[in-house]
Each structure stands twice: as structure tokens, then as C-alpha cells.
mmCIF file of C-alpha atoms in Angstrom:
data_model
loop_
_atom_site.group_PDB
_atom_site.id
_atom_site.type_symbol
_atom_site.label_atom_id
_atom_site.label_comp_id
_atom_site.label_asym_id
_atom_site.label_seq_id
_atom_site.Cartn_x
_atom_site.Cartn_y
_atom_site.Cartn_z
ATOM 1 C CA MET A 15 -0.730 -2.606 18.331
ATOM 2 C CA ALA A 16 -4.208 -1.000 17.299
ATOM 3 C CA LYS A 17 -4.130 1.041 14.093
ATOM 4 C CA ASP A 18 -4.566 4.949 14.386
ATOM 5 C CA VAL A 19 -8.056 5.727 13.015
ATOM 6 C CA ASP A 20 -7.000 9.668 12.900
ATOM 7 C CA THR A 21 -3.531 9.637 11.543
ATOM 8 C CA GLY A 22 -3.096 9.763 7.803
ATOM 9 C CA ILE A 23 -5.113 9.176 4.790
ATOM 10 C CA ILE A 24 -4.985 6.327 2.320
ATOM 11 C CA GLY A 25 -5.824 7.352 -1.181
ATOM 12 C CA ILE A 26 -7.076 4.527 -3.387
ATOM 13 C CA SER A 27 -7.360 4.275 -7.172
ATOM 14 C CA ILE A 28 -8.477 1.355 -9.524
ATOM 15 C CA ARG A 29 -7.600 1.539 -13.049
ATOM 16 C CA ASP A 30 -8.749 -1.437 -15.236
ATOM 17 C CA THR A 31 -7.684 -4.139 -12.634
ATOM 18 C CA ALA A 32 -4.740 -2.254 -11.241
ATOM 19 C CA LEU A 33 -5.410 -1.394 -7.556
ATOM 20 C CA ARG A 34 -3.041 1.255 -5.987
ATOM 21 C CA MET A 35 -3.067 2.539 -2.415
ATOM 22 C CA SER A 36 -0.737 5.386 -1.003
ATOM 23 C CA GLU A 37 -0.755 6.387 2.637
ATOM 24 C CA ALA A 38 0.184 10.084 3.540
ATOM 25 C CA ALA A 39 0.616 11.545 6.892
ATOM 26 C CA ARG A 40 1.361 15.187 7.850
ATOM 27 C CA SER A 41 4.440 15.981 10.049
ATOM 28 C CA ASN A 42 5.669 19.337 10.899
ATOM 29 C CA GLY A 43 3.440 20.910 8.433
ATOM 30 C CA GLU A 44 4.576 18.648 5.593
ATOM 31 C CA TYR A 45 3.163 15.630 3.992
ATOM 32 C CA LYS A 46 5.063 12.301 3.977
ATOM 33 C CA ILE A 47 4.191 9.135 2.022
ATOM 34 C CA THR A 48 4.410 6.311 4.762
ATOM 35 C CA HIS A 49 3.383 3.423 2.854
ATOM 36 C CA ILE A 50 2.516 2.595 -0.765
ATOM 37 C CA ALA A 51 1.462 -0.537 -2.555
ATOM 38 C CA GLN A 52 -0.174 -2.003 -5.590
ATOM 39 C CA GLY A 53 -2.265 -5.038 -6.322
ATOM 40 C CA ARG A 54 -5.122 -6.291 -8.331
ATOM 41 C CA VAL A 55 -8.892 -6.327 -8.291
ATOM 42 C CA ARG A 56 -10.727 -9.154 -9.915
ATOM 43 C CA THR A 57 -13.187 -6.838 -11.955
ATOM 44 C CA PRO A 58 -12.640 -3.247 -13.259
ATOM 45 C CA PHE A 59 -14.620 -0.734 -11.336
ATOM 46 C CA VAL A 60 -16.982 0.727 -14.145
ATOM 47 C CA PHE A 61 -20.659 1.593 -14.425
ATOM 48 C CA SER A 62 -21.622 -2.144 -15.268
ATOM 49 C CA SER A 63 -20.130 -3.162 -11.870
ATOM 50 C CA LEU A 64 -22.885 -1.161 -9.913
ATOM 51 C CA LYS A 65 -25.580 -3.513 -11.121
ATOM 52 C CA ASP A 66 -23.987 -6.587 -9.630
ATOM 53 C CA SER A 67 -24.205 -6.733 -5.873
ATOM 54 C CA SER A 68 -22.199 -9.728 -5.699
ATOM 55 C CA LEU A 69 -19.080 -7.610 -6.676
ATOM 56 C CA ILE A 70 -19.402 -5.616 -3.371
ATOM 57 C CA HIS A 71 -17.760 -8.475 -1.400
ATOM 58 C CA LYS A 72 -15.052 -9.071 -4.116
ATOM 59 C CA TYR A 73 -13.925 -5.498 -4.107
ATOM 60 C CA ALA A 74 -13.900 -5.456 -0.278
ATOM 61 C CA GLU A 75 -11.672 -8.586 -0.200
ATOM 62 C CA ASP A 76 -9.420 -7.270 -2.828
ATOM 63 C CA LEU A 77 -9.032 -3.987 -0.806
ATOM 64 C CA ASN A 78 -8.607 -5.832 2.333
ATOM 65 C CA ARG A 79 -6.023 -8.057 0.970
ATOM 66 C CA LEU A 80 -3.662 -5.319 -0.108
ATOM 67 C CA TYR A 81 -4.485 -3.256 3.006
ATOM 68 C CA GLU A 82 -3.656 -5.902 5.369
ATOM 69 C CA THR A 83 -0.508 -7.390 3.680
ATOM 70 C CA SER A 84 1.224 -3.935 3.214
ATOM 71 C CA ASN A 85 1.457 -2.680 6.822
ATOM 72 C CA PHE A 86 -0.858 0.405 6.323
ATOM 73 C CA GLN A 87 -1.783 2.194 9.518
ATOM 74 C CA ALA A 88 -4.393 4.694 8.682
ATOM 75 C CA ARG A 89 -7.904 3.663 8.423
ATOM 76 C CA ARG A 90 -9.531 6.867 6.538
ATOM 77 C CA ALA A 91 -9.685 6.299 2.991
ATOM 78 C CA VAL A 92 -10.318 8.553 -0.079
ATOM 79 C CA PHE A 93 -11.403 6.536 -3.183
ATOM 80 C CA THR A 94 -10.895 8.127 -6.637
ATOM 81 C CA LEU A 95 -13.652 7.667 -9.243
ATOM 82 C CA ASP A 96 -12.610 7.535 -12.890
ATOM 83 C CA SER A 97 -13.457 10.617 -14.498
ATOM 84 C CA SER A 98 -15.274 8.716 -17.254
ATOM 85 C CA MET A 99 -17.716 7.939 -14.574
ATOM 86 C CA VAL A 100 -18.285 11.720 -13.796
ATOM 87 C CA LEU A 101 -19.618 14.754 -15.656
ATOM 88 C CA ILE A 102 -17.393 17.673 -15.365
ATOM 89 C CA LYS A 103 -18.738 20.923 -16.869
ATOM 90 C CA ARG A 104 -17.606 24.612 -16.777
ATOM 91 C CA ILE A 105 -20.788 26.876 -17.135
ATOM 92 C CA PRO A 106 -21.025 30.620 -17.566
ATOM 93 C CA VAL A 107 -23.462 32.292 -15.194
ATOM 94 C CA ASP A 108 -24.680 35.749 -14.428
ATOM 95 C CA VAL A 109 -22.473 37.606 -12.007
ATOM 96 C CA ASN A 110 -25.507 38.551 -9.916
ATOM 97 C CA LEU A 111 -26.433 34.970 -9.242
ATOM 98 C CA LYS A 112 -25.739 34.017 -5.586
ATOM 99 C CA GLY A 113 -26.914 31.661 -2.814
ATOM 100 C CA GLN A 114 -30.120 29.631 -3.712
ATOM 101 C CA ARG A 115 -30.598 31.356 -7.083
ATOM 102 C CA LEU A 116 -27.289 30.305 -8.175
ATOM 103 C CA LYS A 117 -27.786 26.833 -7.004
ATOM 104 C CA ASP A 118 -31.168 26.583 -8.903
ATOM 105 C CA HIS A 119 -29.588 27.635 -11.885
ATOM 106 C CA VAL A 120 -26.833 25.091 -11.704
ATOM 107 C CA PHE A 121 -29.136 22.323 -11.139
ATOM 108 C CA TRP A 122 -31.200 23.501 -14.247
ATOM 109 C CA GLU A 123 -28.199 23.340 -16.366
ATOM 110 C CA VAL A 124 -27.407 19.861 -15.086
ATOM 111 C CA GLU A 125 -30.997 18.808 -15.821
ATOM 112 C CA GLN A 126 -30.279 19.509 -19.481
ATOM 113 C CA CYS A 127 -27.316 17.298 -19.657
ATOM 114 C CA VAL A 128 -28.513 14.184 -17.838
ATOM 115 C CA ILE A 129 -30.999 11.524 -18.829
ATOM 116 C CA ASN A 130 -32.365 10.476 -15.383
ATOM 117 C CA PRO A 131 -34.004 12.456 -12.612
ATOM 118 C CA LEU A 132 -31.780 14.912 -10.590
ATOM 119 C CA GLU A 133 -32.475 12.722 -7.614
ATOM 120 C CA GLU A 134 -30.198 10.057 -9.039
ATOM 121 C CA TYR A 135 -27.065 12.309 -8.897
ATOM 122 C CA ILE A 136 -24.994 14.016 -6.468
ATOM 123 C CA ILE A 137 -24.177 17.542 -7.734
ATOM 124 C CA ASP A 138 -21.375 19.683 -6.361
ATOM 125 C CA PHE A 139 -20.206 22.998 -7.858
ATOM 126 C CA GLU A 140 -17.475 25.810 -7.212
ATOM 127 C CA HIS A 141 -18.204 29.415 -8.143
ATOM 128 C CA VAL A 142 -15.438 30.996 -10.101
ATOM 129 C CA PRO A 143 -15.603 34.968 -9.934
ATOM 130 C CA PRO A 144 -15.119 36.720 -13.310
ATOM 131 C CA ALA A 145 -11.764 37.941 -14.350
ATOM 132 C CA GLU A 146 -11.073 41.568 -15.010
ATOM 133 C CA ASP A 147 -11.907 41.225 -18.749
ATOM 134 C CA GLN A 148 -15.082 38.931 -18.200
ATOM 135 C CA GLU A 149 -18.626 40.113 -17.907
ATOM 136 C CA PHE A 150 -19.760 36.888 -16.430
ATOM 137 C CA ALA A 151 -18.909 34.390 -13.539
ATOM 138 C CA GLU A 152 -18.515 30.769 -14.251
ATOM 139 C CA VAL A 153 -19.174 27.553 -12.072
ATOM 140 C CA ILE A 154 -17.261 24.283 -12.222
ATOM 141 C CA VAL A 155 -19.881 21.511 -11.766
ATOM 142 C CA VAL A 156 -19.192 17.857 -10.939
ATOM 143 C CA VAL A 157 -22.002 15.292 -11.336
ATOM 144 C CA VAL A 158 -21.764 11.758 -10.224
ATOM 145 C CA ARG A 159 -24.469 8.964 -10.009
ATOM 146 C CA ARG A 160 -25.747 8.530 -6.559
ATOM 147 C CA ALA A 161 -25.648 4.714 -7.155
ATOM 148 C CA ALA A 162 -21.905 4.754 -7.519
ATOM 149 C CA VAL A 163 -21.253 6.453 -4.199
ATOM 150 C CA GLU A 164 -23.871 4.091 -2.372
ATOM 151 C CA PHE A 165 -22.092 1.077 -3.996
ATOM 152 C CA LEU A 166 -18.682 2.270 -2.709
ATOM 153 C CA LYS A 167 -20.203 2.815 0.758
ATOM 154 C CA ALA A 168 -21.389 -0.676 0.722
ATOM 155 C CA VAL A 169 -17.866 -1.911 -0.391
ATOM 156 C CA PHE A 170 -15.998 -0.087 2.352
ATOM 157 C CA LYS A 171 -18.505 -1.415 5.161
ATOM 158 C CA ASN A 172 -17.019 -4.633 4.530
ATOM 159 C CA THR A 173 -13.510 -3.557 4.820
ATOM 160 C CA ASP A 174 -11.001 -2.544 7.740
ATOM 161 C CA LEU A 175 -11.208 0.992 6.107
ATOM 162 C CA ARG A 176 -13.363 3.929 6.638
ATOM 163 C CA LEU A 177 -14.520 5.709 3.439
ATOM 164 C CA ALA A 178 -13.960 9.511 4.322
ATOM 165 C CA ALA A 179 -14.330 11.002 0.875
ATOM 166 C CA VAL A 180 -14.911 10.207 -2.853
ATOM 167 C CA GLU A 181 -12.599 11.880 -5.097
ATOM 168 C CA VAL A 182 -12.328 12.376 -8.950
ATOM 169 C CA ASP A 183 -9.007 11.334 -10.341
ATOM 170 C CA VAL A 184 -8.445 14.367 -12.406
ATOM 171 C CA PHE A 185 -8.645 16.504 -9.171
ATOM 172 C CA ALA A 186 -6.379 14.174 -7.366
ATOM 173 C CA ALA A 187 -3.787 14.736 -10.107
ATOM 174 C CA HIS A 188 -4.265 18.514 -9.935
ATOM 175 C CA ARG A 189 -3.335 18.219 -6.075
ATOM 176 C CA VAL A 190 -0.230 16.275 -6.706
ATOM 177 C CA LEU A 191 1.006 18.889 -9.391
ATOM 178 C CA LEU A 192 0.470 21.768 -7.033
ATOM 179 C CA SER A 193 2.496 19.833 -4.389
ATOM 180 C CA ASN A 194 5.435 18.940 -6.502
ATOM 181 C CA TYR A 195 5.808 21.653 -9.210
ATOM 182 C CA ASP A 196 5.840 25.508 -9.433
ATOM 183 C CA ALA A 197 3.063 27.071 -11.367
ATOM 184 C CA VAL A 198 3.601 30.505 -13.221
ATOM 185 C CA GLN A 199 0.847 33.189 -12.680
ATOM 186 C CA GLU A 200 -1.191 34.017 -15.538
ATOM 187 C CA ALA A 201 -0.247 30.774 -17.394
ATOM 188 C CA TYR A 202 -1.930 27.457 -18.348
ATOM 189 C CA THR A 203 -0.700 23.958 -17.598
ATOM 190 C CA ALA A 204 -1.664 20.866 -19.206
ATOM 191 C CA LEU A 205 -2.024 17.435 -17.622
ATOM 192 C CA ILE A 206 -2.492 14.279 -19.673
ATOM 193 C CA ASP A 207 -3.652 11.026 -18.379
ATOM 194 C CA VAL A 208 -2.815 8.222 -20.888
ATOM 195 C CA ARG A 209 -5.068 5.302 -20.439
ATOM 196 C CA LYS A 210 -5.654 2.065 -22.341
ATOM 197 C CA ASP A 211 -9.209 3.151 -23.641
ATOM 198 C CA ASN A 212 -9.154 6.733 -23.757
ATOM 199 C CA LEU A 213 -7.072 9.984 -23.090
ATOM 200 C CA GLN A 214 -7.735 12.477 -20.273
ATOM 201 C CA PHE A 215 -6.697 16.191 -20.823
ATOM 202 C CA ALA A 216 -6.835 18.624 -18.061
ATOM 203 C CA VAL A 217 -5.858 22.179 -17.992
ATOM 204 C CA LEU A 218 -4.977 24.605 -15.107
ATOM 205 C CA LYS A 219 -5.062 28.219 -15.244
ATOM 206 C CA ASN A 220 -2.667 29.688 -12.997
ATOM 207 C CA LYS A 221 -3.015 27.232 -10.161
ATOM 208 C CA GLU A 222 -6.765 26.467 -10.515
ATOM 209 C CA PHE A 223 -8.603 23.928 -12.329
ATOM 210 C CA TYR A 224 -9.860 25.127 -15.627
ATOM 211 C CA LEU A 225 -11.170 22.164 -17.721
ATOM 212 C CA ALA A 226 -11.137 18.609 -18.328
ATOM 213 C CA GLN A 227 -11.855 16.782 -21.620
ATOM 214 C CA GLU A 228 -11.839 13.011 -22.427
ATOM 215 C CA VAL A 229 -10.877 11.578 -25.830
ATOM 216 C CA ASP A 230 -11.944 8.056 -26.767
ATOM 217 C CA TYR A 231 -8.934 6.621 -28.065
ATOM 218 C CA ALA A 232 -8.322 2.820 -27.693
ATOM 219 C CA LEU A 233 -4.289 2.508 -27.549
ATOM 220 C CA GLU A 234 -4.463 -1.252 -28.272
ATOM 221 C CA GLU A 235 -6.858 -1.224 -31.103
ATOM 222 C CA GLN A 236 -4.909 1.544 -32.832
ATOM 223 C CA GLY A 237 -1.599 0.005 -32.271
ATOM 224 C CA ALA A 238 -0.102 2.749 -30.382
ATOM 225 C CA LEU A 239 1.228 0.639 -27.507
ATOM 226 C CA GLN A 240 3.211 -1.458 -30.069
ATOM 227 C CA ASN A 241 4.820 1.736 -31.265
ATOM 228 C CA THR A 242 7.962 1.535 -29.087
ATOM 229 C CA ASP A 243 9.715 4.863 -29.950
ATOM 230 C CA GLY A 244 6.485 6.968 -28.840
ATOM 231 C CA SER A 245 6.121 8.914 -32.097
ATOM 232 C CA TYR A 246 2.772 7.746 -32.910
ATOM 233 C CA LEU A 247 1.025 8.518 -29.592
ATOM 234 C CA SER A 248 2.934 11.707 -29.266
ATOM 235 C CA ARG A 249 1.435 12.976 -32.532
ATOM 236 C CA ILE A 250 -2.109 12.042 -31.198
ATOM 237 C CA LEU A 251 -1.602 13.650 -27.931
ATOM 238 C CA SER A 252 -0.064 16.881 -29.508
ATOM 239 C CA LYS A 253 -2.887 16.990 -32.093
ATOM 240 C CA GLU A 254 -5.746 16.760 -29.537
ATOM 241 C CA LEU A 255 -4.159 19.003 -26.999
ATOM 242 C CA ARG A 256 -3.775 21.681 -29.701
ATOM 243 C CA ARG A 257 -7.393 21.215 -30.755
ATOM 244 C CA ILE A 258 -8.458 21.677 -27.103
ATOM 245 C CA ILE A 259 -6.339 24.742 -26.694
ATOM 246 C CA ILE A 260 -7.844 26.287 -29.711
ATOM 247 C CA ASP A 261 -11.436 25.399 -28.968
ATOM 248 C CA SER A 262 -11.215 26.592 -25.359
ATOM 249 C CA LYS A 263 -9.599 29.973 -26.632
ATOM 250 C CA ILE A 264 -6.417 29.365 -24.577
ATOM 251 C CA GLY A 265 -4.264 29.978 -27.638
ATOM 252 C CA LYS A 266 -3.335 28.865 -30.881
ATOM 253 C CA SER A 267 -0.660 26.048 -30.416
ATOM 254 C CA VAL A 268 0.613 23.657 -27.917
ATOM 255 C CA ASP A 269 3.440 25.947 -27.088
ATOM 256 C CA ASP A 270 0.944 28.517 -25.630
ATOM 257 C CA VAL A 271 0.925 26.380 -22.404
ATOM 258 C CA GLN A 272 3.468 26.707 -19.696
ATOM 259 C CA ALA A 273 4.163 22.951 -19.258
ATOM 260 C CA ILE A 274 2.763 19.549 -19.918
ATOM 261 C CA TYR A 275 2.820 16.709 -17.244
ATOM 262 C CA ILE A 276 1.923 13.272 -18.365
ATOM 263 C CA TYR A 277 0.931 10.394 -16.106
ATOM 264 C CA GLY A 278 -1.010 7.128 -16.130
ATOM 265 C CA GLU A 279 -0.770 3.437 -17.009
ATOM 266 C CA ASN A 280 0.535 3.718 -20.527
ATOM 267 C CA VAL A 281 2.914 6.448 -20.636
ATOM 268 C CA SER A 282 6.706 5.928 -21.360
ATOM 269 C CA PRO A 283 9.731 8.067 -21.336
ATOM 270 C CA GLN A 284 9.735 7.563 -25.091
ATOM 271 C CA ILE A 285 6.449 9.389 -25.571
ATOM 272 C CA VAL A 286 7.796 12.341 -23.607
ATOM 273 C CA GLU A 287 11.037 12.505 -25.588
ATOM 274 C CA ALA A 288 9.017 12.359 -28.826
ATOM 275 C CA LEU A 289 6.929 15.356 -27.614
ATOM 276 C CA GLN A 290 9.975 17.260 -26.469
ATOM 277 C CA HIS A 291 11.266 17.085 -29.907
ATOM 278 C CA ILE A 292 7.923 18.501 -31.376
ATOM 279 C CA HIS A 293 7.434 21.462 -28.819
ATOM 280 C CA ARG A 294 9.462 24.001 -26.958
ATOM 281 C CA VAL A 295 7.486 23.970 -23.594
ATOM 282 C CA ARG A 296 8.446 22.039 -20.450
ATOM 283 C CA ILE A 297 7.156 18.250 -20.939
ATOM 284 C CA ASP A 298 7.690 15.813 -18.198
ATOM 285 C CA LEU A 299 6.369 12.523 -16.591
ATOM 286 C CA ALA A 300 4.623 13.604 -13.567
ATOM 287 C CA ASN A 301 6.297 12.634 -10.408
ATOM 288 C CA PRO A 302 4.246 12.560 -7.272
ATOM 289 C CA PHE A 303 7.432 12.039 -5.137
ATOM 290 C CA ARG A 304 9.320 14.785 -6.556
ATOM 291 C CA ARG A 305 8.891 17.087 -3.390
ATOM 292 C CA ILE A 306 7.080 14.713 -1.169
ATOM 293 C CA LYS A 307 9.194 12.455 0.789
ATOM 294 C CA ILE A 308 8.728 8.631 0.879
ATOM 295 C CA VAL A 309 9.445 7.021 4.170
ATOM 296 C CA ASP A 310 8.151 3.593 3.087
ATOM 297 C CA GLU A 311 11.490 1.554 3.315
ATOM 298 C CA ALA A 312 9.653 -1.538 1.767
ATOM 299 C CA MET A 313 8.680 0.260 -1.392
ATOM 300 C CA ALA A 314 8.802 -2.016 -4.291
ATOM 301 C CA PRO A 315 11.227 -1.243 -7.112
ATOM 302 C CA GLU A 316 8.514 -1.163 -9.742
ATOM 303 C CA ILE A 317 7.016 1.686 -7.931
ATOM 304 C CA GLN A 318 10.091 3.512 -7.779
ATOM 305 C CA GLU A 319 10.551 2.897 -11.571
ATOM 306 C CA HIS A 320 7.057 4.129 -12.617
ATOM 307 C CA PRO A 321 5.969 6.719 -10.182
ATOM 308 C CA GLU A 322 3.712 8.370 -12.854
ATOM 309 C CA ALA A 323 1.342 5.429 -12.243
ATOM 310 C CA PHE A 324 0.693 6.644 -8.674
ATOM 311 C CA VAL A 325 -0.323 10.162 -9.347
ATOM 312 C CA VAL A 326 -3.976 9.714 -8.610
ATOM 313 C CA SER A 327 -3.520 7.489 -5.482
ATOM 314 C CA VAL A 328 -1.103 9.936 -3.987
ATOM 315 C CA GLY A 329 -3.335 12.862 -4.839
ATOM 316 C CA ALA A 330 -6.130 11.302 -3.094
ATOM 317 C CA ALA A 331 -4.041 10.813 -0.151
ATOM 318 C CA LEU A 332 -3.244 14.478 -0.007
ATOM 319 C CA LYS A 333 -6.798 15.425 0.410
ATOM 320 C CA ASN A 334 -7.252 17.763 3.222
ATOM 321 C CA LEU A 335 -10.033 16.385 5.249
#
């Protein structure tokens, strides 16, 4: 039976050497997760990988292996870049800037932040109108190296999949949150991605992306992974989130956000429980399957036990193309 190239999207994430794929299809106006699987790549997908053309075929083989052994049906794929490979900035702009003048200004701002010519980057941005108490508008700017996208195109040309879009992990997580949880108007929500080498904090205002900030923090080197009760890492998360809240003028404490959702490779229920003892706001492990139905009967038990590890791949699969 030929695979349907138009039905469904496969979201793909690589974190360290962990490869995850989630296939979502829309039926009767609702998304369903039709297949989900995890495997390994032989080499982490990082900046240094882009310089080694021999890795193109290795990544392609690793993607094909998981795709072909997991009974996926869709062919369109959305690949998520780690936000450490992307520049995300929120920039204030004059309310009168529109069209080409706005684009020229955004590109000028980006030029001040990067070390290579602008031609080596792909730049996208979204205009955010001013709030009632603001005298300026804002733009959310996303900058990615063109070489990373070209490398991915070369990888997918050697697979059974068609690369339909390149996504950023923090935006994929944002999409999962909106699909599974209710957001309160005029409130802030925090997302925390706990990784082995760093911590990724994101804040939503109402239901819109507000900011993202990465904090370098090697969990293994600091011994945080050996602290089984989660108290050590919970204090770090609380301290860094409070700093971001104060620096961004969101509030004065962690309790000034509506809720905190935690996900990623290195998070545990113990960390969540430790944070719940410190703060009065809602704090949960993010569950991408809270409202989105899974119809994959062959889903492995470890996926059911750790849904927070699939936030990014599911979010990519939910991208509306």
C-alpha cells in the first residue's frame, strides 16, 4: 500500500542522540497522534555537524531506520532545531514602521547581533502591536544560519520523507501548551525545558509567545542529576525563573506567573514536587497527550511513562502547514 503524502505530518526532534518522531493527523477538526516512536542518531545534531558532509548520509540512515520500522504513513516532516542553534530576540520598534521600512530596521538590528554577513542567515519576524499602555510596538525576530537549513535539506533528500518546514523547539512546545492547557487572559505562563547542558526558559503572555532565554547549566557537572529528590535542581530553576521575571518586568517573584510547565530529557516528578513545595502557582510536567488522543496501539510503555520528552516532536507535528 502506497503511503499517503498529503495526510498527516511527522514532527521530528533530536536531543543529544535521542531521536523522536510523532505523526499527527487531523480528523473531524481534531488532531490525533497516529504513530509515535523513539530511536537514536549516531551523532548529535549541533553546529559542528554542519561542517561534516559525511554526516548527511548517517543522519538520513538514522531517520529512515526509525521511520521504516515504526509504520509511519505520512511523508511530510517538520524538523525542530534546538533553540541553542537559533537567535530569538524581542525588539521594540517605532509604531509608525511598516512594510519595507520595518523589514529594513529589523535587518539592521540583526546585523548588530551577528558576526557574519546577513546573507548567511535566514531571518523571520512577527510584528507585535503595542499594548494600550505602550508607546512602541515590538517584533519577535528569529535568526537561523542558512547553512543549517541547507544541511537539513540535503539530509531529507536522502530519506523517504519530504521536509515541509523547519521549526524551533521552543515554538513547538508553545503549540503543545496551547493545544492541551487553558491560558488565562492577561496572565503569564512559563515553560522550562530541562536539558543536560542547559536550561531553556520561555514565557507566554496571554496565549502569545513573549520571550525565550537559555541558561548555560551542565546538569551532570553540577551533580544535579544525582540529586534524586529534585531539591537542588528545583532551587536552580526557581532562582533563574525569578531572575527572568524581574529582569523582564513581568513581576517580582515566580508566583507572579499563572502556571509553570516543565518538559524535556532530564526532568522528573521529584523536581516538580520540590517546586510545588516552594511556590503557590500551578506547576506540572507538560503532557502533550493531555487532550490530544493517541491512536497508536503499538506505543511503547516508556513513551507513556515519559510524555514530557515528546513535547517538541508532538508540537512540530501539530504545525499547521
